[in-house]
mmCIF file of C-alpha atoms in Angstrom:
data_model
loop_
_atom_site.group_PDB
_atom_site.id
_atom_site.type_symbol
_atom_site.label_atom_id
_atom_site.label_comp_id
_atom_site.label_asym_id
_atom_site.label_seq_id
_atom_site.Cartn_x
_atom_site.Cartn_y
_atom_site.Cartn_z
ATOM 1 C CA UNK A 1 157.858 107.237 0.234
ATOM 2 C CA UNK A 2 161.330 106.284 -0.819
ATOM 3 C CA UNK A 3 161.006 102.585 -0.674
ATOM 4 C CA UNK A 4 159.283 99.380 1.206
ATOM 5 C CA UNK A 5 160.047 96.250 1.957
ATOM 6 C CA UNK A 6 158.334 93.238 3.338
ATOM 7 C CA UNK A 7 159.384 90.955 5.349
ATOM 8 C CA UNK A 8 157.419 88.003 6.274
ATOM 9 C CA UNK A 9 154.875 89.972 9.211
ATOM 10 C CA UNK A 10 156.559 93.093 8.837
ATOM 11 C CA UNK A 11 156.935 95.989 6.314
ATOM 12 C CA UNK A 12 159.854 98.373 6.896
ATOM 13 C CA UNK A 13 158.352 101.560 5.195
ATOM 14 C CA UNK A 14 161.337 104.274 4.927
ATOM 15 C CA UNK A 15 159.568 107.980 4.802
ATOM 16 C CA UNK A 16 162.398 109.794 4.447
ATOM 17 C CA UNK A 17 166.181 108.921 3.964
ATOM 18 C CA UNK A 18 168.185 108.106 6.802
ATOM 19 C CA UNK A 19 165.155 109.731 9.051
ATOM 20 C CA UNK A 20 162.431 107.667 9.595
ATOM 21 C CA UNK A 21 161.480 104.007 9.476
ATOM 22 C CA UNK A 22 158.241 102.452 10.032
ATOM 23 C CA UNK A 23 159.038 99.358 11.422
ATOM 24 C CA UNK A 24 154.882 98.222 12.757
ATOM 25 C CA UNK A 25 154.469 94.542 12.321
ATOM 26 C CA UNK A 26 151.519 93.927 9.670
ATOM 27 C CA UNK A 27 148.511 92.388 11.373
ATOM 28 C CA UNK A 28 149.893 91.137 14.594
ATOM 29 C CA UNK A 29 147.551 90.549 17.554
ATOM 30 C CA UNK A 30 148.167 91.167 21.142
ATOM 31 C CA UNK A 31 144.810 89.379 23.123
ATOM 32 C CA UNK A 32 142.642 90.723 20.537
ATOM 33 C CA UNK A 33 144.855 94.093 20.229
ATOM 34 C CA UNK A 34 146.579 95.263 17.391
ATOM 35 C CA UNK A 35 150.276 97.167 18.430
ATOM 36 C CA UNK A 36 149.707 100.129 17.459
ATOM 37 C CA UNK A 37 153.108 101.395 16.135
ATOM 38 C CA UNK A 38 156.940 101.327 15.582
ATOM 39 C CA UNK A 39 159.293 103.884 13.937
ATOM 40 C CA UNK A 40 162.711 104.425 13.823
ATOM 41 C CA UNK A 41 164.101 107.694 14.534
ATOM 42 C CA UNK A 42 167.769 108.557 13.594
ATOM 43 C CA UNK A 43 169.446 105.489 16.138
ATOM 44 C CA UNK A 44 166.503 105.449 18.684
ATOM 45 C CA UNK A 45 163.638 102.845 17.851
ATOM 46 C CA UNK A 46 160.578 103.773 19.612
ATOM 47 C CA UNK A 47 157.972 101.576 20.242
ATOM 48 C CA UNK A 48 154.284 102.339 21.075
ATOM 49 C CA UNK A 49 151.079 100.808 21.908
ATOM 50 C CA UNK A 50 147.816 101.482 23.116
ATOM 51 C CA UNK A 51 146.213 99.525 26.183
ATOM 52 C CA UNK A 52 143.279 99.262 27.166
ATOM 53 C CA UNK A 53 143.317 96.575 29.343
ATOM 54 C CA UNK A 54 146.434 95.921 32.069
ATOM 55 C CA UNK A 55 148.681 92.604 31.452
ATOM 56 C CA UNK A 56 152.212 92.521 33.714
ATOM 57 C CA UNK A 57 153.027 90.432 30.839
ATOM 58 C CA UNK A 58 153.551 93.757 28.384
ATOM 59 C CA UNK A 59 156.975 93.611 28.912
ATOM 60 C CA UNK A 60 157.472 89.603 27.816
ATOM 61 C CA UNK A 61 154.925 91.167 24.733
ATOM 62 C CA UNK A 62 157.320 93.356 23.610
ATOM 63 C CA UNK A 63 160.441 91.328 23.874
ATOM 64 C CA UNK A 64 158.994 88.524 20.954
ATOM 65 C CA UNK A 65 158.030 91.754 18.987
ATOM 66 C CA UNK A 66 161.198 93.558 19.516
ATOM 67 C CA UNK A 67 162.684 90.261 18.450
ATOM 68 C CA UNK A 68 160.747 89.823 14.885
ATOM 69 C CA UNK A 69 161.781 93.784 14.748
ATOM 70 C CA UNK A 70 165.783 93.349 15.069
ATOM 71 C CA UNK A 71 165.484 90.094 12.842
ATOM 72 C CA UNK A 72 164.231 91.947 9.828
ATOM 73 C CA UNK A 73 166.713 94.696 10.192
ATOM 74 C CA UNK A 74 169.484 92.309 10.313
ATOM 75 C CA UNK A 75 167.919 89.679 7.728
ATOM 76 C CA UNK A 76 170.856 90.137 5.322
ATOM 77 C CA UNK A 77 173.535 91.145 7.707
ATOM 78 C CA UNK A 78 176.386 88.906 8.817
ATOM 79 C CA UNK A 79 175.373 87.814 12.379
ATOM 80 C CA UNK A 80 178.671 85.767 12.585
ATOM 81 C CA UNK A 81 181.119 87.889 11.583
ATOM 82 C CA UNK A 82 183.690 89.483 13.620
ATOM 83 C CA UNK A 83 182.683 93.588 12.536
ATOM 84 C CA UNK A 84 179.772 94.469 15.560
ATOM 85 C CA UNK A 85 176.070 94.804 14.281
ATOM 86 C CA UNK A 86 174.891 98.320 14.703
ATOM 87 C CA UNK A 87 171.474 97.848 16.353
ATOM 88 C CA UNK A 88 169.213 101.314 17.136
ATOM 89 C CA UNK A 89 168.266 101.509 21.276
ATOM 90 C CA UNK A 90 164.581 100.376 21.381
ATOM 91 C CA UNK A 91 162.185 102.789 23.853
ATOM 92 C CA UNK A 92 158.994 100.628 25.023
ATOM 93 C CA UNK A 93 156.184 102.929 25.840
ATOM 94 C CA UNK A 94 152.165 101.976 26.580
ATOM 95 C CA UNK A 95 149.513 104.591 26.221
ATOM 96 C CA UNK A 96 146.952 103.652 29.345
ATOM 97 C CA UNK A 97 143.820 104.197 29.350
ATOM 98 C CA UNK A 98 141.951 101.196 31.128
ATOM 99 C CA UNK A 99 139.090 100.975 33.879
ATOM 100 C CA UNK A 100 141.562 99.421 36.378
ATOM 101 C CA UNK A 101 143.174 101.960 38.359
ATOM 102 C CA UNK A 102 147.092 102.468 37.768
ATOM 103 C CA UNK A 103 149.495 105.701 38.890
ATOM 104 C CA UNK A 104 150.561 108.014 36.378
ATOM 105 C CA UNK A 105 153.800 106.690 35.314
ATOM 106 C CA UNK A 106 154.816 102.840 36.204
ATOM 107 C CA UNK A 107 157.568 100.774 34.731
ATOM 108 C CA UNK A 108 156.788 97.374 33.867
ATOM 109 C CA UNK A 109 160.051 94.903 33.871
ATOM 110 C CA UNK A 110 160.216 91.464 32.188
ATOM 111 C CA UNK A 111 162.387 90.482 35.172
ATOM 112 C CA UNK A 112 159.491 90.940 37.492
ATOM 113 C CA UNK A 113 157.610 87.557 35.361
ATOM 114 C CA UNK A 114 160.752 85.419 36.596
ATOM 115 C CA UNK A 115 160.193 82.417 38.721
ATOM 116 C CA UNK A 116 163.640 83.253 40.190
ATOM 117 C CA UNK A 117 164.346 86.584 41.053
ATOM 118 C CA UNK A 118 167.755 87.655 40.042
ATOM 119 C CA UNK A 119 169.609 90.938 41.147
ATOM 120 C CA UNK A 120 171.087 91.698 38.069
ATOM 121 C CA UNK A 121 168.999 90.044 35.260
ATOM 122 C CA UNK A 122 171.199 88.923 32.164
ATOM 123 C CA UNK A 123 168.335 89.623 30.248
ATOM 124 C CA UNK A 124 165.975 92.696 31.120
ATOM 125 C CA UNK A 125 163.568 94.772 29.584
ATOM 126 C CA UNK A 126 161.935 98.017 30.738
ATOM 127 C CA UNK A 127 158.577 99.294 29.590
ATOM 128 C CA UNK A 128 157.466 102.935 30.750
ATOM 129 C CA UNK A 129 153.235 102.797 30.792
ATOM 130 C CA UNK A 130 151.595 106.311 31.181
ATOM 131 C CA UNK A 131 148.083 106.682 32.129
ATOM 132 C CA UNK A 132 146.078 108.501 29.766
ATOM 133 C CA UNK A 133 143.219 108.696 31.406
ATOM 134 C CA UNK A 134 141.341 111.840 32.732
ATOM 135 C CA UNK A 135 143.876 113.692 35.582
ATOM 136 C CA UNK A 136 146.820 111.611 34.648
ATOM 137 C CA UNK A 137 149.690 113.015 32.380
ATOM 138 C CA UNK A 138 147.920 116.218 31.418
ATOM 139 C CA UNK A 139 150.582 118.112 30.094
ATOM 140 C CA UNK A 140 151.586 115.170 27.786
ATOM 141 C CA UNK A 141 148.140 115.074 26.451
ATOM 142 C CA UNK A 142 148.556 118.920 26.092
ATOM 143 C CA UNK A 143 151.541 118.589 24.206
ATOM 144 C CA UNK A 144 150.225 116.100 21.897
ATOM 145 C CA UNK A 145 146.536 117.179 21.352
ATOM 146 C CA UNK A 146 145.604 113.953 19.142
ATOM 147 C CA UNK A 147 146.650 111.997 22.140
ATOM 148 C CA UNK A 148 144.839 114.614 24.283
ATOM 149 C CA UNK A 149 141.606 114.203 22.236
ATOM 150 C CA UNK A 150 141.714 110.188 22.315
ATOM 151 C CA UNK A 151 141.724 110.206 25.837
ATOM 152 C CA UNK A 152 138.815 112.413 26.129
ATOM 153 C CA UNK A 153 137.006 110.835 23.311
ATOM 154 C CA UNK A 154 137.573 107.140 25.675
ATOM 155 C CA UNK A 155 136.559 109.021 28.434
ATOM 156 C CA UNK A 156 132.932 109.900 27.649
ATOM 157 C CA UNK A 157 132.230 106.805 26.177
ATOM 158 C CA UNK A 158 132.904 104.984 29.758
ATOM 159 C CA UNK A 159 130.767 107.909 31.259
ATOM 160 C CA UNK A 160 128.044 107.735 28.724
ATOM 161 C CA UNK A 161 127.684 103.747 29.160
ATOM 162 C CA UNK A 162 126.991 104.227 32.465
ATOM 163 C CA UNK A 163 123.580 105.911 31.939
ATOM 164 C CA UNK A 164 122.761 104.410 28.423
ATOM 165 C CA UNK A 165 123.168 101.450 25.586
ATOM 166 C CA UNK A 166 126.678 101.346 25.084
ATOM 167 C CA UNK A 167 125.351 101.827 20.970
ATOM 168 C CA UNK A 168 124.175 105.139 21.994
ATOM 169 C CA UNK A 169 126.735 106.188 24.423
ATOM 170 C CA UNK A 170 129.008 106.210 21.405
ATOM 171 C CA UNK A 171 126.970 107.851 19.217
ATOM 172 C CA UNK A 172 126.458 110.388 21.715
ATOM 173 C CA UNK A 173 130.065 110.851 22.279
ATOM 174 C CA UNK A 174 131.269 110.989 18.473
ATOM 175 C CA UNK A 175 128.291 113.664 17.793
ATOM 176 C CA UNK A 176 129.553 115.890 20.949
ATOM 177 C CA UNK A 177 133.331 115.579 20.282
ATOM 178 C CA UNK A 178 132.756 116.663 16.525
ATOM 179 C CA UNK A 179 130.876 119.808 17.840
ATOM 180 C CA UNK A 180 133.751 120.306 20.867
ATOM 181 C CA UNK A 181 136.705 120.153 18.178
ATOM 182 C CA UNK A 182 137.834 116.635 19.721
ATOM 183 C CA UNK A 183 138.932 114.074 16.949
ATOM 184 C CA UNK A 184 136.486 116.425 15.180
ATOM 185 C CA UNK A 185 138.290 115.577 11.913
ATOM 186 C CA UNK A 186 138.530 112.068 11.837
ATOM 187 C CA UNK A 187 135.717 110.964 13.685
ATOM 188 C CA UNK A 188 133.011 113.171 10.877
ATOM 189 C CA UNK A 189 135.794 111.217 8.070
ATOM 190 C CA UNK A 190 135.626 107.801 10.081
ATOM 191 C CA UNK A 191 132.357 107.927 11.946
ATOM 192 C CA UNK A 192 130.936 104.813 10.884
ATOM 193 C CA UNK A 193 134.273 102.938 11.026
ATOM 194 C CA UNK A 194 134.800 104.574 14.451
ATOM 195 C CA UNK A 195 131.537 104.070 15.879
ATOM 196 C CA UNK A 196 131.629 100.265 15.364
ATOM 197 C CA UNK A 197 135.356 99.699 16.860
ATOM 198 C CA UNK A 198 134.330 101.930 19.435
ATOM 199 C CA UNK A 199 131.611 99.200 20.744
ATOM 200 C CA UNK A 200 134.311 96.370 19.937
ATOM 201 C CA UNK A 201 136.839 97.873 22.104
ATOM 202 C CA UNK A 202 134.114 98.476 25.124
ATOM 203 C CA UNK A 203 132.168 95.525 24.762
ATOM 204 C CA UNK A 204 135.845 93.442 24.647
ATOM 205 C CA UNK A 205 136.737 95.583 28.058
ATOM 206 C CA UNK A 206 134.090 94.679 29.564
ATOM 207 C CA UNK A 207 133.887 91.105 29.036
ATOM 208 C CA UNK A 208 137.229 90.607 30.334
ATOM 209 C CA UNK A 209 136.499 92.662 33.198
ATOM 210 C CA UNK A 210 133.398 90.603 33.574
ATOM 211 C CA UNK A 211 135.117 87.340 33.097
ATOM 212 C CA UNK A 212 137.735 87.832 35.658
ATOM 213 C CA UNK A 213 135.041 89.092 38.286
ATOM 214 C CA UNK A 214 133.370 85.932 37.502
ATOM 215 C CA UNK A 215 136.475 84.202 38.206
ATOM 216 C CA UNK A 216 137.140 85.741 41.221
ATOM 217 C CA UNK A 217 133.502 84.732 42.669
ATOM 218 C CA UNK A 218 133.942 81.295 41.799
ATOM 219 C CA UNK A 219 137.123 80.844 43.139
ATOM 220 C CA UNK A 220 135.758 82.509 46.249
ATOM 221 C CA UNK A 221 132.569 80.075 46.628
ATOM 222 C CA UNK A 222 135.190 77.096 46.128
ATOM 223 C CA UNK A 223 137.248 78.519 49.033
ATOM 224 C CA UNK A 224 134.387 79.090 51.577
ATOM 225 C CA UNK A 225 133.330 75.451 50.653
ATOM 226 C CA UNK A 226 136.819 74.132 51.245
ATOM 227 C CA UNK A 227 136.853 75.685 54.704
ATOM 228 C CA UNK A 228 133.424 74.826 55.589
ATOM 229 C CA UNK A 229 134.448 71.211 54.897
ATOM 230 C CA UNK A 230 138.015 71.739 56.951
ATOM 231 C CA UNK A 231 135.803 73.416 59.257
ATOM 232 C CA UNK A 232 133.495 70.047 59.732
ATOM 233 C CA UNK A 233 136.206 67.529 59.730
ATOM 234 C CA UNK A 234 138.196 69.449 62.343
ATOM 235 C CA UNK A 235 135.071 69.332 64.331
ATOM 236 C CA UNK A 236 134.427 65.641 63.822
ATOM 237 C CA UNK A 237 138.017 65.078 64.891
ATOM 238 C CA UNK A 238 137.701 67.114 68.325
ATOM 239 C CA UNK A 239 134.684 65.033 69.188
ATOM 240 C CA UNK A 240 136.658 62.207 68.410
ATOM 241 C CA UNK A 241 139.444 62.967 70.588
ATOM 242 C CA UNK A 242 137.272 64.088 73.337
ATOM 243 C CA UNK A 243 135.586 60.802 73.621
ATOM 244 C CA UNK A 244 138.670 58.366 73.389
ATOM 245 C CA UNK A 245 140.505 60.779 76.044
ATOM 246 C CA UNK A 246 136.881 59.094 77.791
ATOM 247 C CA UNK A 247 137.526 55.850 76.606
ATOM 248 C CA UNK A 248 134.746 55.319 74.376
ATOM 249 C CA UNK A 249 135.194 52.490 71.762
ATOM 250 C CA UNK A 250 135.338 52.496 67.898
ATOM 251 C CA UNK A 251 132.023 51.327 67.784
ATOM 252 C CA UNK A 252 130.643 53.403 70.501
ATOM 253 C CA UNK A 253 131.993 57.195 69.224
ATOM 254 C CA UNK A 254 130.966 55.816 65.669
ATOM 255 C CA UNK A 255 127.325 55.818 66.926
ATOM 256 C CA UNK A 256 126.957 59.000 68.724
ATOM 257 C CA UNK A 257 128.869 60.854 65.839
ATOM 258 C CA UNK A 258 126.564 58.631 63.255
ATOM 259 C CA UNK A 259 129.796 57.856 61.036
ATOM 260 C CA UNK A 260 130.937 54.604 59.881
ATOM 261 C CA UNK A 261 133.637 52.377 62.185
ATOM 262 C CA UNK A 262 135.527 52.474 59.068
ATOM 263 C CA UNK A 263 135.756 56.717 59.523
ATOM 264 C CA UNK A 264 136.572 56.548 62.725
ATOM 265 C CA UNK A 265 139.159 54.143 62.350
ATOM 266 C CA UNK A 266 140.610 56.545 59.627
ATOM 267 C CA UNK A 267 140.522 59.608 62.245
ATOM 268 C CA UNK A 268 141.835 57.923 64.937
ATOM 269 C CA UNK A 269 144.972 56.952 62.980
ATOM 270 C CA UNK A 270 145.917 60.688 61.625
ATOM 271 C CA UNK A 271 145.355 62.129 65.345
ATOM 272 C CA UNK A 272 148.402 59.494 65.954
#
């Protein structure tokens, strides 16, 4: 390491000169996730993080840390000078391997989180998500077989949980990857560590998953309650109409509907 330098959150870690630049922010949180990594590669900044859980608002994500990114770099540069700042071109890129179904390849736009959708953006960002997830992007995951191995590693887990305690699902998954040359390394050097962010990152997945069908139920019981109540006044009010068109009084359609005067009164006034 040729040098390092902190920076308030971040710690730009040069590797070798003029080459490579770690540029990760130092213990920021995403929702309870960590970005994973940022490194600087001759002029092209690359960007990458690991998902486990969709959000449309990646792209918005990305644009604060991109931000904190390009203000370190330029901390003692002259922003209001006439001679150009040379920034490098940032590449956004989100490793995929959730529960919720998504194609192979997407690209996720902060443009699309506008209230007012604009043609031409003046400001735009484009993040490229690729699913890592058993069938999807295979020869990427062949290409890169620590990527490769992390996917499969994920994958059992989900498939063990599904027939037993999510404890030993990812026992049983760390034992048969060691034996299967997947992660082999670092999960017999990390197994402990491994084991118990394993069970964070599922049991987090699942509450969320959990949470939002919960929301969805209740916000489904509230609807069929709101229309069963339409449903009733709308009824009350053709009964209504159908006895004035007979010319029943207040008093008398406020009896055979049992409903106060007042009620009917109120009725009779929005069928005006």
């Amino acid at each position: 390491m040729k040098s390092a330098e902190k920076t308030g959150r971040f710690e730009l870690k040069k590797l070798d000169e003029g080459a490579l630049t770690i540029t990760t922010i130092s213990g920021a949180l995403y929702m309870d996730y960590k970005n994973d990594i940022s490194f600087l590669i001759d002029s092209t900044l690359n960007l990458y993080e690991h998902q486990s859980t969709y959000s449309p608002n990646l792209p918005l994500r990305y644009l604060l840390y991109i931000s904190d990114v390009y203000s370190a770099m330029t901390k003692n540069m002259n922003l209001y000078g006439e001679t150009a700042v040379a920034l490098p071109a940032p590449r956004f890129i989100i490793f995929y391997n959730g529960a919720k179904k998504r194609p192979e390849r997407e690209e996720l736009q902060l443009s699309a989180l506008y209230k007012v959708k604009e043609e031409n953006p003046s400001l735009e960002l484009r993040a490229t998500l690729l699913n890592i997830n058993p069938g999807f992007n295979d020869e990427l995951k062949r290409m890169c077989k620590t990527l490769g191995d992390y996917a499969e590693y994920t994958a059992r887990i989900r498939q063990y949980a599904q027939e037993m305690p999510i404890e030993l699902a990812v026992e049983h998954a760390i034992t048969e990857c060691i034996k299967e040359g997947i992660l082999a390394e670092f999960l017999s050097r990390q197994r402990a560590e491994a084991k118990s962010v394993s069970i964070y990152e599922y049991d987090e997945e699942k509450h969320l998953r959990m949470e939002r069908e919960e929301n969805y139920e209740k916000g489904y019981k509230l609807g069929e309650e709101a229309g069963y109540k339409l449903g009733a006044q709308q009824k009350v009010m053709d009964q209504v109409k159908k006895k004035l068109a007979r010319g029943a009084s207040v008093d008398e359609i406020a009896s055979a509907l049992e409903e106060e005067p007042e009620t009917i009164k109120e009725i009779m006034d929005a069928l005006k």
